[in-house]
XYZ file of C-alpha atoms in Angstrom:
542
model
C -98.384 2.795 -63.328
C -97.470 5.028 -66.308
C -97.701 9.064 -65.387
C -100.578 10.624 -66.845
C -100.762 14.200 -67.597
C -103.389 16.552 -67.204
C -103.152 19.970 -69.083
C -104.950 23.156 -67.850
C -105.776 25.678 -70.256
C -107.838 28.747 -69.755
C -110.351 31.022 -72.178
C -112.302 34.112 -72.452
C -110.340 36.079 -69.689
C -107.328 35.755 -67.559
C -108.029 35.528 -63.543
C -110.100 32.778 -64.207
C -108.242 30.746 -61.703
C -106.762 28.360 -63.517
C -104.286 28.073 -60.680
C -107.261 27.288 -58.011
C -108.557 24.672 -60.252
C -105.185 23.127 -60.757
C -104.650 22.875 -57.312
C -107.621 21.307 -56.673
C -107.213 18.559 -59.196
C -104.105 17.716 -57.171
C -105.773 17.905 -53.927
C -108.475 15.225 -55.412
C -106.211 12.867 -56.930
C -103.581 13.148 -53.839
C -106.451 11.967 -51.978
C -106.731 9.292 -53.767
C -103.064 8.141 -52.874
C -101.710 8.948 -56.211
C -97.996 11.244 -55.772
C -98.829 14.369 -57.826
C -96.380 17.223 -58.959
C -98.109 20.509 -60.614
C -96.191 22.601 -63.059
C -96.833 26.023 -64.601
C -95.662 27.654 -67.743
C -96.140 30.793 -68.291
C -95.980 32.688 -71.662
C -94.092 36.162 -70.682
C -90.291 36.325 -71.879
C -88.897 37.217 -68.493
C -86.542 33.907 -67.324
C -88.672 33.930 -63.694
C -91.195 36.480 -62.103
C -87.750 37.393 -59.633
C -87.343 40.728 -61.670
C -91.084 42.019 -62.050
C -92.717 44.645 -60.280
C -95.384 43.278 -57.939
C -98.006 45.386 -59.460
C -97.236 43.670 -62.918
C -97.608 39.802 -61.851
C -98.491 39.949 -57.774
C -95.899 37.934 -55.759
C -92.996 36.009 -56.103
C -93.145 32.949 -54.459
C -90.009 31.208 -53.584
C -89.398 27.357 -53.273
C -86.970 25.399 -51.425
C -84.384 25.183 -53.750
C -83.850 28.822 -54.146
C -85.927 29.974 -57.330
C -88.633 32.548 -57.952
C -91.500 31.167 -58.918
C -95.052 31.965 -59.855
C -97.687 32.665 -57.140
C -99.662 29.957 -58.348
C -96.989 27.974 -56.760
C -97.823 29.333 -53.800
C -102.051 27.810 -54.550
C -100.376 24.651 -55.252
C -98.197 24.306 -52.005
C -100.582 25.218 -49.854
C -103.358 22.877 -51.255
C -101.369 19.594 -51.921
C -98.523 20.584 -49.273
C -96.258 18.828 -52.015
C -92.481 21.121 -52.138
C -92.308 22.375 -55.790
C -88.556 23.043 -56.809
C -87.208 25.370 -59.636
C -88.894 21.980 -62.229
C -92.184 23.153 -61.507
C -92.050 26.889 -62.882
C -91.086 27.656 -66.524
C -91.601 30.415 -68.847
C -91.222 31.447 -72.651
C -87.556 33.064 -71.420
C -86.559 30.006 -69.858
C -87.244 27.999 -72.784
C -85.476 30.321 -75.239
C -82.941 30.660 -73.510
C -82.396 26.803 -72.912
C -82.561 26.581 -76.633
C -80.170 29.287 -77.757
C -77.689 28.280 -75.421
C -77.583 24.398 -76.792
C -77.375 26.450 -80.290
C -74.409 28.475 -79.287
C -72.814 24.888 -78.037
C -73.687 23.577 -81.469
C -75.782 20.675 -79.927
C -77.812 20.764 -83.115
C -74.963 20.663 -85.386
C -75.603 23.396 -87.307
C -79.516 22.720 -88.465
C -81.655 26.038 -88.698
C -83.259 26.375 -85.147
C -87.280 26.816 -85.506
C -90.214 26.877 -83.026
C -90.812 24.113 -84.335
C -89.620 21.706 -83.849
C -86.735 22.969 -81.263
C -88.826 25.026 -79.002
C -91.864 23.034 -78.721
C -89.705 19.950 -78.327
C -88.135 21.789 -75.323
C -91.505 22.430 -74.043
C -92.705 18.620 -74.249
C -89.453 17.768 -72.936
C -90.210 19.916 -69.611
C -94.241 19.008 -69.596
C -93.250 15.565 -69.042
C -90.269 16.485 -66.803
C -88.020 14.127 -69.192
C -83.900 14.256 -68.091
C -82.193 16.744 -70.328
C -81.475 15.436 -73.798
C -84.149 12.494 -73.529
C -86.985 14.422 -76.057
C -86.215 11.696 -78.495
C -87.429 8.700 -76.685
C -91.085 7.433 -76.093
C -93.211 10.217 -73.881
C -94.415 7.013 -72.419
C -91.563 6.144 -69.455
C -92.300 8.279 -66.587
C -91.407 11.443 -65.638
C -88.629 12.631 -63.405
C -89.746 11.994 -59.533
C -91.510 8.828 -60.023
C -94.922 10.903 -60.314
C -98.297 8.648 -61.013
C -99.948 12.841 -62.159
C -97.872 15.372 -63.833
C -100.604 18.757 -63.772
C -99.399 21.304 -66.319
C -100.668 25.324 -66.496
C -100.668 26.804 -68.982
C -100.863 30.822 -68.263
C -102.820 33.134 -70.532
C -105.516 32.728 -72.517
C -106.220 30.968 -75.120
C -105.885 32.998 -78.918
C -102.829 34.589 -77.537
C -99.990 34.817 -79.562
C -97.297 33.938 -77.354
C -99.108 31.253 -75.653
C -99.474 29.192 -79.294
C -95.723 26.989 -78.905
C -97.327 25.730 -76.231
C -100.255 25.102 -77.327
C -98.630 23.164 -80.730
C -96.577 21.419 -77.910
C -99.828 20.023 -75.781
C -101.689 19.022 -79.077
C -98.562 17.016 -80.048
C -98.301 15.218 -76.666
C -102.276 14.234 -76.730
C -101.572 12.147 -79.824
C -98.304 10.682 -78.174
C -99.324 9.999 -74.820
C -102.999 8.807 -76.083
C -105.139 7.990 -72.727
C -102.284 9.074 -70.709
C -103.300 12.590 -71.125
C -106.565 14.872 -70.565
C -107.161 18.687 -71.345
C -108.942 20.516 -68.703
C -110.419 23.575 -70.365
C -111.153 26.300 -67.700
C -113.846 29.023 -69.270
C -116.015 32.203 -68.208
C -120.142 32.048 -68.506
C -121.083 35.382 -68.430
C -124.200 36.992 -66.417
C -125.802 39.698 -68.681
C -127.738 41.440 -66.154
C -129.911 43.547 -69.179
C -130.723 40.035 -70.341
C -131.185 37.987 -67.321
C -129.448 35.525 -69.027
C -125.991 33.308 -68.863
C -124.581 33.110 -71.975
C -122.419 30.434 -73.212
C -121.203 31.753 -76.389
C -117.777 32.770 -74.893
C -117.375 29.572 -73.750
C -117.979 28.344 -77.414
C -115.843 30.680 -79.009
C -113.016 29.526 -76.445
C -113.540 25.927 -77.135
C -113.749 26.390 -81.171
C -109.987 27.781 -81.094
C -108.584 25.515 -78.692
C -110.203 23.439 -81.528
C -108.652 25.500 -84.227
C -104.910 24.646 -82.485
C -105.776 20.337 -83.496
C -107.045 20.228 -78.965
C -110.368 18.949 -78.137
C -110.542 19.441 -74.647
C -112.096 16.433 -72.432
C -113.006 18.446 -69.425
C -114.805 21.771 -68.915
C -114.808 23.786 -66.081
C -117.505 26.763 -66.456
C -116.885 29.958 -64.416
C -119.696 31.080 -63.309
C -120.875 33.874 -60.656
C -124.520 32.082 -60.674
C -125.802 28.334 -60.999
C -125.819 26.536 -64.260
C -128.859 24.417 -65.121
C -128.395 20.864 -66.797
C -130.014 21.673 -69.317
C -127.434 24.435 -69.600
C -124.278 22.209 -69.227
C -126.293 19.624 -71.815
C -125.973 22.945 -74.414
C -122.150 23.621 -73.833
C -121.751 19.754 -73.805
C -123.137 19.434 -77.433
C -121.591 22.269 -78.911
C -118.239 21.481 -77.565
C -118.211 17.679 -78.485
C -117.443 17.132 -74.692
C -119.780 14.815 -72.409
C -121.805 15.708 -69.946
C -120.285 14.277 -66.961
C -117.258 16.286 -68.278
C -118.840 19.845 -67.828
C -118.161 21.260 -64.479
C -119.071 24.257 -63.098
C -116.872 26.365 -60.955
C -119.193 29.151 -58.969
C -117.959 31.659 -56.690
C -117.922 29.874 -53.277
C -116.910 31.971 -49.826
C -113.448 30.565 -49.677
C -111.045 29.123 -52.085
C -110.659 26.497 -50.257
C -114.232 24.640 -50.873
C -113.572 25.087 -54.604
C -111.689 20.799 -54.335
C -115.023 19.611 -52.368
C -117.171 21.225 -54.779
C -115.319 19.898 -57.676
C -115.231 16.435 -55.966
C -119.365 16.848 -55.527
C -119.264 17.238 -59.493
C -117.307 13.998 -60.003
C -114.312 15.827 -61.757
C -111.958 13.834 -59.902
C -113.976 10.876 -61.165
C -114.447 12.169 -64.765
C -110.605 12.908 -65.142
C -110.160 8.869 -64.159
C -112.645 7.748 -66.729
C -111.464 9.088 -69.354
C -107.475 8.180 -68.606
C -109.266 4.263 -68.104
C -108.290 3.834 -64.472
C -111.110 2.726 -62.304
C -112.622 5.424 -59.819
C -113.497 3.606 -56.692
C -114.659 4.661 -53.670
C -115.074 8.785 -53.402
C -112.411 10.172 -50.582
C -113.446 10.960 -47.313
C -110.956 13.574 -46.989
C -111.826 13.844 -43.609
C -108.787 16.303 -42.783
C -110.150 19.105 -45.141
C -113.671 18.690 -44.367
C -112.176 19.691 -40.316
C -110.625 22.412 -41.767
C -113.409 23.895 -43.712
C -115.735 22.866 -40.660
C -113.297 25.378 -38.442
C -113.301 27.962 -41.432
C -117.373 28.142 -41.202
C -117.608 28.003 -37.414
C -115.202 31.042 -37.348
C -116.997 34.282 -36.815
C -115.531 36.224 -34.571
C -112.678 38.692 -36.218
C -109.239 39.560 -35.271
C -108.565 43.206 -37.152
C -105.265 42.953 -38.878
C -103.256 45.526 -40.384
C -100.728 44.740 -43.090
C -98.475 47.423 -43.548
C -97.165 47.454 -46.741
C -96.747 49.686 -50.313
C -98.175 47.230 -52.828
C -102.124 48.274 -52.663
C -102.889 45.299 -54.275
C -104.159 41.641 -53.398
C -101.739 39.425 -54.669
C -99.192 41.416 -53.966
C -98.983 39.786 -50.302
C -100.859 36.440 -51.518
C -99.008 33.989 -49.408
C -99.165 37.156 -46.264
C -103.075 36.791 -46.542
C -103.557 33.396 -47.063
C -101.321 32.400 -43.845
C -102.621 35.115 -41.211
C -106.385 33.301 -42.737
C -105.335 30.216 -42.196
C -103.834 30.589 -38.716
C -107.072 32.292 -37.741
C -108.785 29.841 -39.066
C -106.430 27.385 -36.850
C -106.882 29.751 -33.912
C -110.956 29.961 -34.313
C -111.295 33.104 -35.588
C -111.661 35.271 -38.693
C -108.845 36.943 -39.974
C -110.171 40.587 -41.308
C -106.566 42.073 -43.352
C -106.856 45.890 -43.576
C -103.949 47.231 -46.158
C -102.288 50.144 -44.543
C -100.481 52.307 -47.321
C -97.125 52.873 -45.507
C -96.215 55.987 -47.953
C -98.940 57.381 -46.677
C -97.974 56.914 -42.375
C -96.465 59.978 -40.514
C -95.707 60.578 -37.088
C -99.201 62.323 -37.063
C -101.579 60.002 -37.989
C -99.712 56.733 -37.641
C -102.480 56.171 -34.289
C -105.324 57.179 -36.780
C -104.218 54.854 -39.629
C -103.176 51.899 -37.216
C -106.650 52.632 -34.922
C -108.434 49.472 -34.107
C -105.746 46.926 -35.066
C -105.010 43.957 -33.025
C -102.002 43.044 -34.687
C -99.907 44.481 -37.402
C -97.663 43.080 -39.878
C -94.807 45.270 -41.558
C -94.414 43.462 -44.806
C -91.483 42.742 -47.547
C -90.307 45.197 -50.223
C -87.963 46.329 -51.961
C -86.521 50.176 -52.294
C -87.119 53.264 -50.830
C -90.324 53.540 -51.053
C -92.516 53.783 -48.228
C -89.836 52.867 -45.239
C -90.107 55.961 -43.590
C -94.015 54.438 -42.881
C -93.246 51.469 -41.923
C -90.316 52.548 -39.675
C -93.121 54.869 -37.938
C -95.652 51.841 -37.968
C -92.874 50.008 -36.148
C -92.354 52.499 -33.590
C -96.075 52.553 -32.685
C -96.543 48.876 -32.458
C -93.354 48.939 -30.063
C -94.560 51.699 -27.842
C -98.256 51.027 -27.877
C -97.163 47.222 -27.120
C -99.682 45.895 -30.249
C -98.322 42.948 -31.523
C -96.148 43.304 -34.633
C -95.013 40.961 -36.861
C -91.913 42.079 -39.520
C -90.630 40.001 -42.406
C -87.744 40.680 -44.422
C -87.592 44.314 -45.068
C -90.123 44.487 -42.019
C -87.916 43.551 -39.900
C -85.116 45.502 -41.139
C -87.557 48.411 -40.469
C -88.156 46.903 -37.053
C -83.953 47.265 -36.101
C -84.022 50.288 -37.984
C -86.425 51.869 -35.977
C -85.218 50.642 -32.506
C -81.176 52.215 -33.419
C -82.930 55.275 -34.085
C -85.205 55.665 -31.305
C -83.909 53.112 -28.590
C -79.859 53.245 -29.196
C -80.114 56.858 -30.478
C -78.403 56.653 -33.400
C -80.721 59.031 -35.485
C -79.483 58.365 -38.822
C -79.065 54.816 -38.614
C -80.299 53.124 -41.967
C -80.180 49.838 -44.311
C -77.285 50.627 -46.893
C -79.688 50.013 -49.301
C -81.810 53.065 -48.565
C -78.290 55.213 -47.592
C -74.999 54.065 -48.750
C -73.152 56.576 -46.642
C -75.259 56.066 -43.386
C -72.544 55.841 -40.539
C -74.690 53.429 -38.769
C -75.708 50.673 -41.233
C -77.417 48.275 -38.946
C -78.640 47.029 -41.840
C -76.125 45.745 -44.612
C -75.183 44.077 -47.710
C -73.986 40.708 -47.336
C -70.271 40.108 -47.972
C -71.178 37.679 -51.247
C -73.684 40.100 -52.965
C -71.015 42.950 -52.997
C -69.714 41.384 -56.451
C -72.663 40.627 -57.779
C -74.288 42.769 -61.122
C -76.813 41.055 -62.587
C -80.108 41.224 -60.933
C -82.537 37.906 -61.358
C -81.895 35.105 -59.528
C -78.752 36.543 -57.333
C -80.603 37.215 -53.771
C -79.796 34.812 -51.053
C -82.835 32.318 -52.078
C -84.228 29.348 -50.581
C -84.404 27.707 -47.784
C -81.786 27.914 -44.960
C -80.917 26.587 -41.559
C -81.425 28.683 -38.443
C -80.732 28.212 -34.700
C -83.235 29.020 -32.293
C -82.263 30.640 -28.494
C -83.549 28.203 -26.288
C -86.270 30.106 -23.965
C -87.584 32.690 -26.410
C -91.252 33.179 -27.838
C -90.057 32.165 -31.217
C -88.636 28.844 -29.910
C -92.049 28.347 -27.855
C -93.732 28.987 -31.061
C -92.024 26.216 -33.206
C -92.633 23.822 -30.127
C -89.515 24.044 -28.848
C -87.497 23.164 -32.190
C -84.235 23.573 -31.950
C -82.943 23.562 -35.831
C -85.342 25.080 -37.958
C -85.618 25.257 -42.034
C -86.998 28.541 -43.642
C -86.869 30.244 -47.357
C -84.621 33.531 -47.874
C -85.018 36.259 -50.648
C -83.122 38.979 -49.679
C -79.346 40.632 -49.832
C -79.127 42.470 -47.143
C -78.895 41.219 -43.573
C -78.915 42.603 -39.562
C -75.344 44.176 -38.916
C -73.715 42.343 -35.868
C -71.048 44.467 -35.129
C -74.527 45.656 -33.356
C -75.852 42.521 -31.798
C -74.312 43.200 -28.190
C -75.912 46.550 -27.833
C -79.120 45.627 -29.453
C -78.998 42.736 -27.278
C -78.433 44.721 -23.747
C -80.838 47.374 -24.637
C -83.724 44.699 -25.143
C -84.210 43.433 -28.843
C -82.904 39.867 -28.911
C -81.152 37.998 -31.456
C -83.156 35.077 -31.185
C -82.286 33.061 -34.770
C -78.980 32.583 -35.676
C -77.857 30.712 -39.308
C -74.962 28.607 -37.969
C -73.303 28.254 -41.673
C -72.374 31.892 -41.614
C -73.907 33.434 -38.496
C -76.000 35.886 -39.741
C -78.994 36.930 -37.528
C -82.835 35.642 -38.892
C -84.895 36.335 -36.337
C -85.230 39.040 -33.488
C -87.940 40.127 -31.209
C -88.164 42.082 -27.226
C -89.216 39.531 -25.088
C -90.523 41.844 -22.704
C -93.712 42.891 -25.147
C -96.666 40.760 -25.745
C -95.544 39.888 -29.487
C -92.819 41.839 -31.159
C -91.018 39.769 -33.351
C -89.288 39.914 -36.950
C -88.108 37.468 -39.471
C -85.284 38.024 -42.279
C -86.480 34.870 -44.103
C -90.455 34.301 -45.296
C -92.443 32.254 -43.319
C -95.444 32.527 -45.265
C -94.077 30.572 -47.955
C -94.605 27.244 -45.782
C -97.866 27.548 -44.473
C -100.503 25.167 -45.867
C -103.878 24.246 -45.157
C -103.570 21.495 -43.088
C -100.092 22.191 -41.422
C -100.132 26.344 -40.881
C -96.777 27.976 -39.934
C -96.208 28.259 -36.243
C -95.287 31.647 -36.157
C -98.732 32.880 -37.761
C -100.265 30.454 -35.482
C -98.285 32.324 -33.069
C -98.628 35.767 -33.721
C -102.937 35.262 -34.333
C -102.781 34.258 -30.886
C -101.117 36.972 -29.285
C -103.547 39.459 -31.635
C -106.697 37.601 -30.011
C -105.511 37.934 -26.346
């Protein structure tokens, strides 16, 4: 079979969840036993999301192969459970820069270099996930990976300026790839509460300048925070030149997770197969999710969480959320997150602010910012035996906090918070002491680690031996300290046996005290959650 390509485009306003819906698709059509891959683009200049401030574009996901990626990667993963690689995230920057570089080589041999046709024909070229240098053959081979669906997002909104290359690009690839291609048009249909009315003009407006760019979308999905009549969809479906059986609604449902079913219920699976000309079938049982969402409705009773943290916002700890609700979900139980500001902790009120929480995670960062919290949080947790969970910087807080208070070393410290501290349990890592530039120079990706036989991280991974988890970081656990760490009760329990370096410890001796250099969350999915979140909701419900 030839790979198809579906394009996801958004209008009206951003957060529509174009993401969601993409994933979704995937999710539908995997189901179906076709192999899917889902790409995003995204319009911002930046080369990857590695450099920007949480607050400015929530978290940075990391894949496998070591690059920092858009969250929505993260949506993608954990519905399909597909691995997405450095292929499947590309922005405005990346393109650019691909292009100026091949100018500076003189690979066009010496012809002015214009959006178009040089950077749109870079952006087709990665769209269909053609080898480097192939944009002059037919669209119509296949794309890298052997995929039967290639689902592209497209971030932003539609009008914006820097999202038109792409835009040229997609309308240009409809007319080459004919029936091999389908634009999903994701839109917002307003409640006016004054009114009590839903109004579909924005929805118009969005479809008239997707119209405007030479794109007649095929599919619309309709936002909507209340229920859309036919007679409703009929409306949109005239004005838009778009049939009816192509006009989907999306509505606020309780969980992300039954946005594919309700989808499927609409036939957008279906729809998306009509109008490529493959023949639908028989509708998936997708038995699997159906469990899951059973499990996710049956679960009422709440385990009180408290992330500790400095981000005050959602997505700043997306894939943190989504795998502490999935393992409850896993573990029969509701997961209820309360943000703890960690700037905010002191010795004082760290019982006040931590009050009522079953479990606490001390979550990633970067800077100085707020570690004096968490290192407080941490000693709490320890003391009070709660059950504490630290990743990355949390766990650096974690050893930081047991030199200090356990080995007595006062002013040990990370040497990223003190460069003169005489006790840097915490340090750089030989290889980043050269390094200058700052995107896309961590330790990244996923690396081995060696579990100690015996300890409640190997029980967790069901007795795995050799396990496989992603890395953003540059600084690592000192071990010039691991033998007195070690004899005074905090474990080295993880070991990378390329270069030794320690990934995971936690005491034995308290009900769950454990931290992680690397990021689990980044490999829990819906139907396989990480074992360590499985783990740790456990220990909280006990």
């Amino acid at each position: 079979m030839e790979t198809k390509y579906i394009f996801v485009t958004g209008g009206v306003v951003s957060s529509l969840g174009k993401g969601i819906i993409s994933a979704s698709i995937g999710k539908l059509l995997q189901a179906r036993g076709y192999k899917v891959t889902i790409q995003k683009f995204d319009p911002y200049i930046n080369i990857d999301p590695g450099t920007l401030n949480p607050y400015e574009h929530g978290e940075c996901y990391v894949t496998a192969d070591g690059f920092e990626t858009d969250l929505d990667l993260g949506h993608y993963e954990r519905f399909t459970g597909i691995h997405t690689t450095r292929n499947n995230s590309i922005t405005t920057g990346r393109i650019y820069k691909t292009v100026i570089d091949r100018e500076r080589h003189g690979d066009y041999l010496g012809k002015t270099i214009q959006v178009v046709p040089h950077i749109t024909d870079e952006i087709k070229r990665r769209m269909l996930r053609a080898p480097e240098g192939d944009m002059g053959a037919s669209p119509r081979g296949g794309s890298e990976g052997g995929f039967d669906f290639v689902i592209t997002e497209v971030g932003g909104t539609i009008g914006d300026i820097e999202s038109a290359p792409f835009m040229e690009a997609i309308r240009q690839l409809r007319w080459q790839l004919g029936r091999n291609a389908v634009c999903v048009h994701l839109t917002y249909v307003p409640y006016l509460k004054a009114a009590d009315e839903l109004k579909t003009k924005p929805t118009q407006h969005s479809v008239k300048e997707l119209q405007s760019m030479g794109i007649q979308p095929d599919i619309l999905v309709l936002r909507t925070e209340r229920h859309l009549d036919d007679s409703m969809r009929m409306k949109v479906a005239s004005f838009c030149n778009v049939d009816l059986e192509c006009v989907v609604q999306s509505e606020d449902m309780p969980s992300i997770y039954e946005v594919p079913v309700n989808m499927q219920r609409q036939g957008l699976d279906a729809a998306i197969m009509r109008k490529i000309g493959i023949p639908v079938g028989e509708t998936p049982a997708m038995k699997p999710w159906h469990d899951f969402l059973d499990k996710q409705r049956n679960a009422t009773r709440e385990v009180h969480i408290g992330l500790v943290g400095k981000y005050d916002l959602q997505d700043a700890y997306k894939s943190i959320r989504e795998s502490l609700n999935l393992a409850g979900i896993y573990n029969d139980v509701k997961a209820k997150l309360h943000f703890v500001n960690s700037e905010e902790i002191t010795k004082r009120n760290v019982g006040e602010k931590l009050d009522g929480m079953q479990g606490v995670v001390i979550c990633p960062g970067f800077g100085q910012r707020g570690i004096e919290g968490k290192i407080i949080a941490a000693e709490y947790t320890r003391t009070h035996d709660i059950p504490t969970f630290g990743i990355c910087l949390g766990m650096q807080m974690m050893v930081i906090e047991f030199a200090r208070n356990v080995l007595g070393y006062k002013d040990a410290n990370s040497a990223e918070m003190d460069a003169n501290t005489p006790h840097n349990v915490i340090d750089m890592m030989e290889e980043q002491k050269t390094i200058t530039e700052m995107g896309g120079t961590m330790r990244l990706g996923a690396y081995e680690c060696e579990l100690v036989k015996g300890s409640r991280t190997y029980e967790a991974y069901d007795e795995e031996i050799l396990i496989k988890e992603r890395h953003r970081h540059r600084y690592e656990f000192n071990n010039q300290y691991q033998d007195e760490f070690e004899s005074n009760g905090m474990k080295c329990v993880g070991i990378n046996p390329a270069a030794n370096l320690v990934e995971i410890v936690e005491i034995p001796e308290k009900k769950w005290y454990i931290g992680t250099q690397f990021h689990p969350e980044y490999s829990s999915t819906v139907l396989h959650p990480h074992p360590l979140f499985m783990s740790f909701i456990k220990a909280c419900v006990k």
